[in-house]
Amino acid sequence: MNNIEASLSIKSTIFFLMILVFTRPIISKDFLQCMATRYSTTIVYTRDSTLYPSVFQKSQQNPRWLNSSLAFKPLYIVTPSQEPEIGAAILCSREHGFQVRVRSGGHDYEGLSYLSRTPFVLIDLIHLRMITFNTEDQTAWVQCGATLGELYYNIAQRNNTYGFPAGVCPTVGVGGHISGGGFGTLTRKYGLAADHVVDARLVDANGQVLDRKLMGEEVFWAIRGGGGASFGVITAWKIKLVLVPVTVTVFTVHKSLEQGANKLIDKWQWIAYKLPEDLFIRVIVQNIGGNYGVKKTIQASFNSMFLGNIQSLIPLMKHSFPELELEEKDCKEMSWIEAVLYFAGHPSDTPKEVLLDRDHQLYKSYFKAKSDFINQPIPEIAFQQAWERHLQVNEAYMVMEPLGGIMSRIPETQIAFPHRGGNLYNIQYIVKWKVNEAEEAKRHIHWMRMLYKFMSPYVSNSPRTAYFNYRDLDLGINGIHGTTSYVEAGDWGTKYFKNNFERLAKAKRSIDPSNFFRDEQSIPPFG
Ligand code: FDA
């Protein structure tokens, strides 16, 4: 961490008083004065600031929230470059009765990192993005405002035999992603991003900066999978990198219903979680066609990364999944970082620097998503009926990501993320729409709820589980003033965290007994 601190303290000496003061009601002035007193070199954007709209919108990934009423938007946006600024923002917010929301990459599916029904201050970590490597033990300190793309790019710039097991979308922020778990193409081999965190820095409700030792093992356990927003502002993670081969192989095989997609999906769900852990095959099912006289149908894409070369992959596929009829010509060898670009949807000649573009439009859309974990194969007939529903809307996906591998060997209590052994795969349901209108949103969200209801007999139950990073407020919410009890929150809490929910609530009580850090799905203090 010393490198980060050294560089930041240089920055602090060259900053001057940069508070943008535009008077609002008296209380606003007080907040700005409080910030100036506690920390003289901070930047605060008020609602009157000309830059407020662009700073506010910059990191929003689901623009469906853009038209939200002003009442839900922050009173102030603080964009700290140093940890003490965050401490000041927390203390001043507390003094003035405001809540805080923390934003790293802004991908929260329900906008919880930047919208609230109660007056609040947004702490946006966009300027906390430094990544420093220690080549001796292959660890790195990554500040939470960095994106996965920035992390992957920087790893690959140093070494082509190391990688990091996290999500496939480069614009996702490490702050929210790692604190909620984080899975992707290396998960069967190495587990989640959160499984590779060895230390962290967090600013608590008293404005104190805590590392692993100071926050204690229970809080350190909680912020790995339990979400960061209930516990404080995480400023940086210390992560351990993992080994990747110089050559990996990728393929994507598309099959429509007419080409036997359903039979292949059925076979996939029996074998994908049992395959050698060097092989990750996910299935993306989507509706295609419907325009220019092309018949609407369902297509399944078998999208894979193998940690090895084509020569080793082909016999493995012939043995385990001959029905897919994978051939050499379907496969491509490349480096791990090229595979990152491939999975992010970029053509093969795209410069790696695209990973540094945190505003890339490719991933921004109006959508609603939900998730399930599957612990026994779903009958083919149920898939058939689910696809009939998919044909009723324009753009809908089911992304099925296999578990198994090391995920079955890591105990459910190792970190707060519990969905390990016993699960075959995860499903993410996504529906997208093109026009940001309330009626469009309502219609698609209704469709999604119907699909979710339809799937209930076929997925995990008691409780029906969900992945915290695929946030879904339909599962239940806290009272807006944070009055929800531990027992009430258990309704949705056990869906995300199973039996780890109680331990999370106890960790919450130990670090934030007054429940300062709260939102619609934050963990209330135990008792
Ligand atoms: P954002 O900044 O919105 O934060 C999300 C939540 O974490 C909020 O509650 C926020 O307050 C809190 N938080 C953020 N930073 C914090 C900090 N520093 N300290 C404390 N709390 C903090 N997931 C996955 O596992 N694999 C994948 O491949 C993908 N792919 C993907 C693609 C796209 C296009 C989207 C929109 C999302 C994904 N995700 C994903 C889901 C993603 O992991 C999830 O939305 C993360 O919470 C996003 O983290 P951000 O920091 O970007 O979000």
Coordinates of C-alpha atoms and ligand atoms in Angstrom, one line a residue:
M1 CA 0.0 0.0 0.0
N2 CA 3.0 2.3 0.5
N3 CA 3.2 3.1 -3.2
I4 CA -0.4 4.2 -3.3
E5 CA 0.0 6.3 -0.2
A6 CA 3.2 7.9 -1.4
S7 CA 1.7 8.9 -4.7
L8 CA -1.5 10.1 -3.2
S9 CA 0.3 12.3 -0.7
I10 CA 2.2 14.0 -3.6
K11 CA -1.2 14.6 -5.2
S12 CA -2.5 16.2 -2.0
T13 CA 0.2 18.7 -1.9
I14 CA -0.7 20.0 -5.3
F15 CA -4.4 20.3 -4.7
F16 CA -5.8 23.6 -3.5
L17 CA -9.1 24.4 -2.1
M18 CA -11.5 23.2 -4.8
I19 CA -14.8 23.1 -3.3
L20 CA -17.4 24.2 -5.8
V21 CA -19.7 26.3 -3.6
F22 CA -23.1 27.1 -5.0
T23 CA -25.4 28.0 -2.2
R24 CA -28.5 26.0 -1.7
P25 CA -30.6 25.9 1.4
I26 CA -28.6 26.6 4.6
I27 CA -28.1 23.0 5.3
S28 CA -26.2 22.6 2.0
K29 CA -23.8 25.3 2.9
D30 CA -23.2 23.6 6.3
F31 CA -22.2 20.4 4.6
L32 CA -19.8 22.2 2.3
Q33 CA -18.4 24.1 5.3
C34 CA -18.0 20.9 7.2
M35 CA -16.1 19.3 4.3
A36 CA -13.9 22.4 4.0
T37 CA -13.1 22.3 7.7
R38 CA -12.4 18.6 7.9
Y39 CA -10.7 18.3 4.6
S40 CA -9.7 21.4 2.7
T41 CA -8.8 19.8 -0.7
T42 CA -11.9 18.0 -1.6
I43 CA -14.1 18.4 -4.7
V44 CA -17.8 18.4 -4.0
Y45 CA -20.4 18.8 -6.7
T46 CA -23.7 20.4 -5.7
R47 CA -26.8 20.1 -7.7
D48 CA -26.2 23.6 -9.0
S49 CA -22.8 22.7 -10.4
T50 CA -22.6 22.7 -14.1
L51 CA -20.6 19.4 -13.9
Y52 CA -23.1 17.7 -11.6
P53 CA -25.1 16.0 -14.4
S54 CA -22.1 14.6 -16.2
V55 CA -20.4 13.4 -13.1
F56 CA -23.6 11.9 -11.9
Q57 CA -24.3 10.1 -15.2
K58 CA -20.8 9.0 -16.0
S59 CA -20.7 5.7 -14.3
Q60 CA -24.3 4.6 -14.7
Q61 CA -24.5 1.3 -16.6
N62 CA -28.3 0.8 -16.7
P63 CA -29.5 4.2 -18.1
R64 CA -33.1 3.2 -17.2
W65 CA -32.4 5.2 -14.1
L66 CA -31.4 8.4 -15.9
N67 CA -34.9 9.9 -15.8
S68 CA -35.3 9.2 -12.1
S69 CA -36.9 12.0 -10.1
L70 CA -34.5 14.6 -8.7
A71 CA -35.6 13.5 -5.2
F72 CA -33.7 10.2 -5.7
K73 CA -30.5 11.9 -6.8
P74 CA -27.6 12.9 -4.5
L75 CA -27.5 16.3 -2.8
Y76 CA -23.8 16.2 -3.2
I77 CA -21.2 14.2 -5.1
V78 CA -17.8 13.8 -3.5
T79 CA -15.0 12.4 -5.8
P80 CA -12.2 11.7 -3.4
S81 CA -8.6 11.0 -4.3
Q82 CA -7.5 10.1 -0.8
E83 CA -8.9 8.0 2.0
P84 CA -9.2 10.9 4.5
E85 CA -11.5 12.7 2.1
I86 CA -13.8 9.7 2.4
G87 CA -13.6 9.9 6.2
A88 CA -14.6 13.6 6.0
A89 CA -17.5 12.9 3.7
I90 CA -18.8 10.2 6.1
L91 CA -18.5 12.3 9.2
C92 CA -20.1 15.4 7.5
S93 CA -22.9 13.3 6.2
R94 CA -23.5 11.9 9.6
E95 CA -23.4 15.3 11.2
H96 CA -26.1 16.6 8.8
G97 CA -28.3 13.5 8.8
F98 CA -27.5 12.4 5.3
Q99 CA -26.9 8.9 4.2
V100 CA -24.1 8.0 1.9
R101 CA -24.0 5.8 -1.2
V102 CA -20.8 4.5 -2.6
R103 CA -20.1 4.0 -6.3
S104 CA -17.2 2.3 -7.9
G105 CA -18.1 1.1 -11.4
G106 CA -21.8 2.0 -11.3
H107 CA -23.1 -1.4 -12.5
D108 CA -25.6 -2.0 -9.7
Y109 CA -28.6 -3.5 -11.4
E110 CA -31.0 -1.5 -9.3
G111 CA -29.0 1.7 -9.1
L112 CA -28.4 1.4 -5.4
S113 CA -24.9 2.9 -5.7
Y114 CA -26.2 6.3 -6.9
L115 CA -29.9 6.6 -6.1
S116 CA -31.8 6.8 -2.8
R117 CA -35.2 7.8 -1.4
T118 CA -33.6 9.7 1.5
P119 CA -31.3 12.7 1.3
F120 CA -27.8 11.4 0.6
V121 CA -24.2 12.1 -0.4
L122 CA -22.7 10.1 -3.3
I123 CA -19.1 9.1 -2.7
D124 CA -17.8 8.3 -6.3
L125 CA -14.5 6.5 -6.3
I126 CA -13.7 7.4 -10.0
H127 CA -10.4 9.0 -8.9
L128 CA -9.3 6.0 -6.8
R129 CA -8.0 3.7 -9.5
M130 CA -4.3 3.0 -8.8
I131 CA -3.1 -0.6 -9.2
T132 CA 0.3 -1.5 -7.7
F133 CA 2.0 -4.9 -8.1
N134 CA 4.3 -6.9 -5.9
T135 CA 6.1 -9.2 -8.3
E136 CA 7.7 -11.2 -5.4
D137 CA 4.5 -12.7 -4.1
Q138 CA 2.3 -12.0 -7.2
T139 CA -0.1 -9.8 -5.3
A140 CA -1.5 -6.4 -6.2
W141 CA -3.3 -3.6 -4.4
V142 CA -6.2 -2.4 -6.5
Q143 CA -8.1 0.7 -5.6
C144 CA -11.8 0.2 -5.8
G145 CA -12.6 2.8 -8.5
A146 CA -10.6 0.7 -11.0
T147 CA -12.5 -1.4 -13.4
L148 CA -11.9 -5.1 -14.2
G149 CA -10.7 -4.0 -17.7
E150 CA -8.1 -1.8 -16.1
L151 CA -7.0 -4.6 -13.8
Y152 CA -6.8 -7.2 -16.5
Y153 CA -4.9 -4.8 -18.8
N154 CA -2.3 -3.9 -16.2
I155 CA -1.8 -7.6 -15.2
A156 CA -1.2 -8.5 -18.9
Q157 CA 1.2 -5.6 -19.4
R158 CA 3.5 -7.1 -16.8
N159 CA 3.3 -10.8 -17.4
N160 CA 1.5 -13.2 -19.8
T161 CA 1.4 -16.1 -17.3
Y162 CA -0.7 -14.4 -14.6
G163 CA -4.4 -13.5 -14.6
F164 CA -7.2 -12.9 -12.2
P165 CA -10.5 -14.8 -11.8
A166 CA -13.3 -12.2 -12.1
G167 CA -16.2 -11.2 -14.3
V168 CA -16.3 -10.9 -18.1
C169 CA -17.4 -7.3 -18.5
P170 CA -14.4 -4.9 -18.4
T171 CA -16.3 -1.8 -17.3
V172 CA -17.5 -3.5 -14.0
G173 CA -15.9 -1.8 -11.0
V174 CA -13.7 -3.9 -8.6
G175 CA -15.4 -2.2 -5.6
G176 CA -18.9 -3.7 -6.0
H177 CA -17.9 -6.7 -8.0
I178 CA -15.3 -8.2 -5.6
S179 CA -17.4 -7.4 -2.5
G180 CA -20.3 -9.3 -4.0
G181 CA -18.3 -12.4 -5.1
G182 CA -17.3 -12.0 -8.8
F183 CA -17.4 -14.9 -11.2
G184 CA -16.2 -15.5 -14.8
T185 CA -14.3 -17.8 -17.1
L186 CA -11.7 -18.8 -14.4
T187 CA -14.2 -19.6 -11.7
R188 CA -14.2 -23.4 -12.1
K189 CA -10.5 -23.4 -11.9
Y190 CA -9.8 -20.8 -9.2
G191 CA -13.1 -19.7 -7.6
L192 CA -14.4 -16.2 -7.3
A193 CA -12.6 -12.9 -7.3
A194 CA -13.4 -12.6 -3.6
D195 CA -11.7 -15.9 -2.9
H196 CA -8.4 -14.2 -3.9
V197 CA -8.5 -11.2 -1.6
V198 CA -5.8 -11.3 1.1
D199 CA -6.3 -7.8 2.6
A200 CA -8.5 -4.8 2.2
R201 CA -8.8 -1.2 3.3
L202 CA -12.1 0.2 4.5
V203 CA -13.3 3.5 5.9
D204 CA -15.8 2.9 8.7
A205 CA -18.7 4.9 10.0
N206 CA -16.3 6.9 12.2
G207 CA -14.2 7.9 9.3
Q208 CA -11.4 5.5 10.4
V209 CA -9.3 3.7 7.9
L210 CA -9.0 0.0 8.7
D211 CA -7.0 -2.8 7.1
R212 CA -7.6 -6.5 7.6
K213 CA -6.0 -6.5 11.0
L214 CA -7.8 -3.5 12.3
M215 CA -11.3 -4.4 10.9
G216 CA -10.9 -8.0 12.3
E217 CA -11.5 -11.3 10.6
E218 CA -15.3 -11.3 10.8
V219 CA -15.6 -8.0 8.9
F220 CA -12.9 -9.1 6.5
W221 CA -14.9 -12.3 6.0
A222 CA -18.2 -10.3 5.5
I223 CA -16.9 -7.9 2.8
R224 CA -15.9 -10.9 0.6
G225 CA -19.2 -11.8 -0.9
G226 CA -21.5 -10.0 1.5
G227 CA -21.4 -6.8 -0.4
G228 CA -19.4 -3.8 0.8
A229 CA -22.1 -1.2 1.1
S230 CA -23.4 -2.5 4.5
F231 CA -20.0 -2.2 6.2
G232 CA -18.2 0.9 5.0
V233 CA -16.4 2.3 2.0
I234 CA -13.8 -0.2 0.8
T235 CA -11.0 1.8 -0.8
A236 CA -8.7 -1.0 -2.0
W237 CA -8.3 -4.7 -2.2
K238 CA -5.0 -6.7 -2.0
I239 CA -5.5 -9.6 -4.4
K240 CA -3.5 -12.6 -5.3
L241 CA -3.0 -13.2 -9.0
V242 CA -3.4 -16.7 -10.5
L243 CA -1.4 -18.6 -13.1
V244 CA -2.7 -18.9 -16.6
P245 CA -1.1 -20.7 -19.5
V246 CA 0.6 -18.7 -22.3
T247 CA -2.0 -20.3 -24.7
V248 CA -5.7 -20.7 -24.1
T249 CA -8.4 -21.8 -26.5
V250 CA -11.8 -20.2 -27.0
F251 CA -14.8 -21.2 -29.1
T252 CA -18.4 -20.3 -29.5
V253 CA -20.8 -22.7 -31.2
H254 CA -24.3 -21.4 -32.1
K255 CA -27.2 -23.8 -32.4
S256 CA -30.8 -22.8 -33.0
L257 CA -33.8 -24.8 -31.7
E258 CA -34.2 -26.2 -35.2
Q259 CA -30.5 -27.4 -35.0
G260 CA -31.2 -29.3 -31.8
A261 CA -30.3 -26.6 -29.2
N262 CA -32.6 -28.0 -26.6
K263 CA -31.0 -31.5 -26.6
L264 CA -27.6 -29.9 -26.4
I265 CA -28.6 -27.7 -23.4
D266 CA -30.0 -30.7 -21.7
K267 CA -26.7 -32.6 -22.2
W268 CA -24.7 -29.5 -21.1
Q269 CA -26.5 -29.3 -17.8
W270 CA -25.6 -32.9 -16.9
I271 CA -21.9 -32.5 -17.7
A272 CA -20.7 -28.9 -17.6
Y273 CA -20.1 -28.9 -13.9
K274 CA -18.3 -32.2 -14.0
L275 CA -15.8 -31.3 -16.8
P276 CA -12.1 -30.9 -15.9
E277 CA -11.8 -27.5 -14.2
D278 CA -9.6 -26.1 -17.0
L279 CA -12.7 -26.1 -19.2
F280 CA -15.4 -23.5 -18.8
I281 CA -18.4 -23.7 -21.1
R282 CA -21.3 -21.3 -20.5
V283 CA -24.5 -21.2 -22.5
I284 CA -26.2 -18.0 -23.6
V285 CA -29.7 -18.6 -24.9
Q286 CA -31.4 -15.7 -26.7
N287 CA -34.2 -14.9 -29.1
I288 CA -33.0 -14.0 -32.5
G289 CA -34.7 -13.0 -35.8
G290 CA -38.2 -11.6 -36.1
N291 CA -37.1 -8.7 -38.4
Y292 CA -36.9 -8.4 -42.3
G293 CA -39.0 -11.6 -42.7
V294 CA -36.5 -13.7 -40.7
K295 CA -38.4 -16.2 -38.5
K296 CA -38.0 -15.6 -34.8
T297 CA -36.4 -18.4 -33.0
I298 CA -34.2 -19.3 -30.1
Q299 CA -30.4 -19.7 -30.3
A300 CA -28.1 -21.3 -27.8
S301 CA -24.4 -20.2 -27.9
F302 CA -21.9 -22.5 -26.3
N303 CA -19.2 -20.0 -25.3
S304 CA -16.0 -21.5 -23.9
M305 CA -12.5 -20.9 -22.6
F306 CA -10.1 -23.8 -22.2
L307 CA -6.8 -23.4 -20.3
G308 CA -4.7 -25.3 -22.9
N309 CA -4.3 -25.7 -26.6
I310 CA -6.6 -27.0 -29.4
Q311 CA -4.9 -30.4 -29.5
S312 CA -5.8 -31.1 -25.9
L313 CA -9.3 -29.6 -26.2
I314 CA -10.6 -31.6 -29.1
P315 CA -10.2 -35.1 -27.6
L316 CA -11.6 -33.9 -24.3
M317 CA -14.7 -32.5 -26.1
K318 CA -15.1 -35.7 -28.2
H319 CA -15.1 -37.7 -25.0
S320 CA -17.3 -35.5 -22.8
F321 CA -19.6 -33.6 -25.2
P322 CA -19.5 -35.3 -28.6
E323 CA -23.0 -34.1 -29.4
L324 CA -21.7 -30.5 -29.9
E325 CA -19.5 -31.8 -32.7
L326 CA -16.7 -29.4 -32.0
E327 CA -14.0 -29.2 -34.6
E328 CA -10.6 -27.6 -34.8
K329 CA -11.9 -24.9 -37.2
D330 CA -14.4 -23.7 -34.5
C331 CA -11.5 -23.0 -32.0
K332 CA -9.0 -20.3 -31.7
E333 CA -5.8 -20.2 -29.7
M334 CA -4.8 -16.9 -28.0
S335 CA -3.4 -15.4 -24.9
W336 CA -5.5 -15.0 -21.7
I337 CA -5.8 -11.3 -22.2
E338 CA -7.0 -11.8 -25.8
A339 CA -9.6 -14.2 -24.4
V340 CA -10.7 -11.4 -22.0
L341 CA -11.4 -9.3 -25.1
Y342 CA -13.1 -12.2 -26.9
F343 CA -15.5 -12.7 -23.9
A344 CA -16.1 -9.0 -23.7
G345 CA -17.5 -9.2 -27.3
H346 CA -14.6 -7.4 -29.1
P347 CA -13.4 -8.5 -32.6
S348 CA -10.0 -10.1 -32.6
D349 CA -8.2 -7.0 -34.0
T350 CA -9.4 -4.7 -31.2
P351 CA -6.5 -3.0 -29.4
K352 CA -6.2 -4.1 -25.8
E353 CA -6.5 -0.5 -24.7
V354 CA -10.3 -0.8 -25.2
L355 CA -10.1 -2.5 -21.8
L356 CA -9.3 1.0 -20.3
D357 CA -12.4 2.5 -21.7
R358 CA -14.7 2.6 -18.7
D359 CA -17.5 4.3 -20.6
H360 CA -17.7 1.7 -23.4
Q361 CA -21.3 1.9 -24.8
L362 CA -21.3 -1.9 -25.7
Y363 CA -22.5 -2.8 -22.2
K364 CA -25.0 0.0 -21.5
S365 CA -28.7 -0.9 -21.9
Y366 CA -32.1 -0.6 -20.3
F367 CA -32.6 -4.0 -18.6
K368 CA -34.1 -6.0 -15.7
A369 CA -32.3 -9.1 -14.5
K370 CA -32.9 -11.9 -12.0
S371 CA -30.9 -15.0 -11.1
D372 CA -31.2 -18.6 -9.8
F373 CA -28.9 -21.4 -8.8
I374 CA -29.7 -24.8 -10.2
N375 CA -29.1 -28.0 -8.1
Q376 CA -30.7 -30.5 -10.4
P377 CA -31.1 -30.7 -14.2
I378 CA -34.1 -28.9 -15.5
P379 CA -36.5 -31.0 -17.6
E380 CA -36.3 -30.4 -21.3
I381 CA -40.0 -29.6 -21.5
A382 CA -39.5 -26.7 -19.0
F383 CA -36.8 -25.2 -21.2
Q384 CA -39.2 -25.6 -24.2
Q385 CA -41.9 -23.6 -22.3
A386 CA -39.3 -21.0 -21.2
W387 CA -38.3 -20.4 -24.8
E388 CA -41.9 -19.9 -25.8
R389 CA -42.0 -17.1 -23.3
H390 CA -38.8 -15.7 -24.7
L391 CA -40.4 -15.4 -28.1
Q392 CA -42.9 -12.9 -26.7
V393 CA -40.3 -10.1 -26.2
N394 CA -37.7 -8.5 -28.4
E395 CA -34.4 -9.1 -26.5
A396 CA -34.2 -11.6 -23.8
Y397 CA -31.3 -13.8 -22.6
M398 CA -30.7 -16.7 -20.2
V399 CA -27.0 -16.9 -19.3
M400 CA -26.1 -20.2 -17.8
E401 CA -22.7 -20.4 -16.1
P402 CA -21.4 -23.8 -14.8
L403 CA -20.1 -24.3 -11.3
G404 CA -18.4 -27.4 -10.1
G405 CA -14.6 -27.6 -10.2
I406 CA -12.9 -25.8 -7.2
M407 CA -16.3 -24.2 -6.4
S408 CA -17.5 -27.6 -5.0
R409 CA -14.4 -27.9 -2.8
I410 CA -14.5 -24.5 -1.2
P411 CA -16.7 -24.6 2.0
E412 CA -19.9 -22.4 1.9
T413 CA -18.6 -20.6 5.0
Q414 CA -15.1 -19.8 3.7
I415 CA -16.2 -16.2 2.7
A416 CA -19.7 -14.7 2.8
F417 CA -20.6 -15.9 -0.8
P418 CA -22.3 -19.3 -0.1
H419 CA -23.3 -20.8 -3.5
R420 CA -20.8 -23.6 -3.8
G421 CA -21.1 -27.4 -3.8
G422 CA -24.4 -28.9 -4.7
N423 CA -25.1 -26.3 -7.4
L424 CA -24.7 -27.4 -11.1
Y425 CA -24.9 -23.9 -12.5
N426 CA -26.2 -20.4 -12.2
I427 CA -28.9 -18.8 -14.5
Q428 CA -29.1 -15.1 -15.1
Y429 CA -32.3 -14.0 -16.8
I430 CA -32.0 -10.7 -18.6
V431 CA -34.6 -8.7 -20.6
K432 CA -33.7 -5.5 -22.5
W433 CA -35.6 -2.8 -24.1
K434 CA -34.7 0.1 -26.4
V435 CA -36.8 3.1 -25.3
N436 CA -36.5 4.6 -21.9
E437 CA -40.2 4.9 -21.2
A438 CA -42.1 4.0 -18.0
E439 CA -44.5 1.8 -20.0
E440 CA -41.8 -0.1 -21.8
A441 CA -40.0 -0.7 -18.5
K442 CA -43.2 -1.9 -16.8
R443 CA -44.1 -4.3 -19.6
H444 CA -40.6 -5.9 -19.7
I445 CA -40.3 -6.1 -15.9
H446 CA -43.8 -7.7 -15.8
W447 CA -42.6 -10.3 -18.4
M448 CA -39.5 -11.0 -16.3
R449 CA -41.5 -11.6 -13.2
M450 CA -43.7 -14.0 -15.0
L451 CA -40.7 -15.9 -16.4
Y452 CA -39.2 -16.1 -12.9
K453 CA -42.5 -17.4 -11.5
F454 CA -42.6 -20.0 -14.2
M455 CA -39.1 -21.2 -13.4
S456 CA -39.7 -21.7 -9.7
P457 CA -40.4 -25.4 -9.6
Y458 CA -37.2 -26.2 -11.4
V459 CA -34.6 -24.2 -9.4
S460 CA -33.1 -24.1 -5.9
N461 CA -35.8 -23.7 -3.2
S462 CA -36.1 -23.3 0.6
P463 CA -34.7 -20.8 0.0
R464 CA -34.8 -20.0 -3.7
T465 CA -31.3 -18.6 -4.0
A466 CA -29.9 -15.7 -5.9
Y467 CA -26.5 -14.1 -6.7
F468 CA -26.0 -10.8 -4.8
N469 CA -24.1 -9.2 -7.7
Y470 CA -27.2 -9.7 -9.9
R471 CA -29.1 -7.4 -7.6
D472 CA -32.9 -7.9 -7.6
L473 CA -35.1 -5.7 -5.4
D474 CA -38.1 -7.9 -6.1
L475 CA -36.6 -10.3 -3.5
G476 CA -37.4 -7.8 -0.7
I477 CA -36.2 -4.5 0.6
N478 CA -35.5 -2.8 3.9
G479 CA -37.7 0.1 5.1
I480 CA -36.4 3.3 3.6
H481 CA -35.4 4.7 7.0
G482 CA -33.4 1.6 7.9
T483 CA -36.0 0.4 10.4
T484 CA -36.0 -3.2 9.0
S485 CA -35.1 -5.8 11.6
Y486 CA -32.7 -8.6 11.1
V487 CA -35.6 -11.1 11.1
E488 CA -37.5 -9.2 8.4
A489 CA -34.4 -8.8 6.2
G490 CA -33.9 -12.5 6.5
D491 CA -36.6 -12.9 3.8
W492 CA -34.2 -11.7 1.1
G493 CA -31.0 -12.1 3.0
T494 CA -31.1 -15.9 3.1
K495 CA -31.7 -16.0 -0.6
Y496 CA -28.5 -14.2 -1.3
F497 CA -26.4 -15.5 1.6
K498 CA -28.1 -18.7 2.9
N499 CA -26.9 -19.6 6.4
N500 CA -24.2 -16.9 6.2
F501 CA -26.8 -14.2 6.7
E502 CA -26.7 -14.4 10.5
R503 CA -22.9 -14.2 10.6
L504 CA -23.1 -11.2 8.2
A505 CA -25.6 -9.5 10.5
K506 CA -23.2 -10.1 13.5
A507 CA -20.3 -8.7 11.5
K508 CA -22.5 -5.7 10.7
R509 CA -23.3 -5.2 14.4
S510 CA -19.6 -5.2 15.3
I511 CA -18.5 -2.5 12.8
D512 CA -21.7 -0.4 12.3
P513 CA -24.1 -1.0 15.2
S514 CA -26.0 2.3 14.4
N515 CA -26.7 1.1 10.9
F516 CA -25.3 4.2 9.2
F517 CA -24.3 2.3 6.0
R518 CA -27.7 1.2 4.8
D519 CA -29.7 0.9 1.6
E520 CA -32.7 -1.1 0.3
Q521 CA -30.8 -4.4 0.6
S522 CA -28.1 -3.7 3.2
I523 CA -27.6 -6.1 6.1
P524 CA -29.2 -4.9 9.4
P525 CA -27.2 -5.3 12.6
F526 CA -28.0 -8.6 14.3
G527 CA -30.5 -8.3 17.1
Ligands
FDA1 P1 -21.6 -0.1 -8.3 O1 -20.6 0.9 -8.1 O2 -22.9 0.2 -8.8 O3 -21.7 -0.9 -6.8 C1 -22.5 -2.0 -6.6 C2 -22.8 -2.1 -5.1 O4 -21.6 -2.2 -4.4 C3 -23.5 -0.9 -4.6 O5 -24.3 -1.3 -3.5 C4 -22.4 -0.1 -4.1 O6 -22.8 0.9 -3.1 C5 -21.4 -1.1 -3.5 N1 -20.1 -0.6 -3.6 C6 -19.4 -0.3 -4.7 N2 -18.2 0.1 -4.5 C7 -18.0 0.0 -3.1 C8 -17.0 0.2 -2.2 N3 -15.8 0.7 -2.7 N4 -17.1 0.0 -0.9 C9 -18.3 -0.4 -0.4 N5 -19.4 -0.7 -1.2 C10 -19.2 -0.5 -2.6 N6 -20.9 -10.0 -12.2 C11 -20.2 -11.2 -12.2 O7 -20.0 -11.8 -11.2 N7 -19.6 -11.6 -13.4 C12 -19.8 -11.0 -14.6 O8 -19.3 -11.4 -15.6 C13 -20.6 -9.8 -14.5 N8 -20.8 -9.1 -15.7 C14 -21.6 -7.9 -15.7 C15 -21.8 -7.2 -16.9 C16 -22.6 -6.1 -16.8 C17 -22.8 -5.3 -18.1 C18 -23.1 -5.6 -15.6 C19 -24.0 -4.4 -15.6 C20 -22.9 -6.3 -14.5 C21 -22.1 -7.5 -14.5 N9 -21.9 -8.2 -13.3 C22 -21.1 -9.3 -13.3 C23 -22.5 -7.8 -12.0 C24 -21.5 -6.9 -11.2 O9 -20.6 -7.8 -10.6 C25 -22.3 -6.2 -10.1 O10 -23.2 -5.3 -10.7 C26 -21.3 -5.4 -9.2 O11 -21.9 -5.0 -8.0 C27 -20.8 -4.1 -10.0 O12 -19.8 -3.4 -9.3 P2 -19.6 -1.9 -9.6 O13 -18.6 -1.4 -8.7 O14 -19.4 -1.7 -11.0 O15 -21.0 -1.3 -9.2

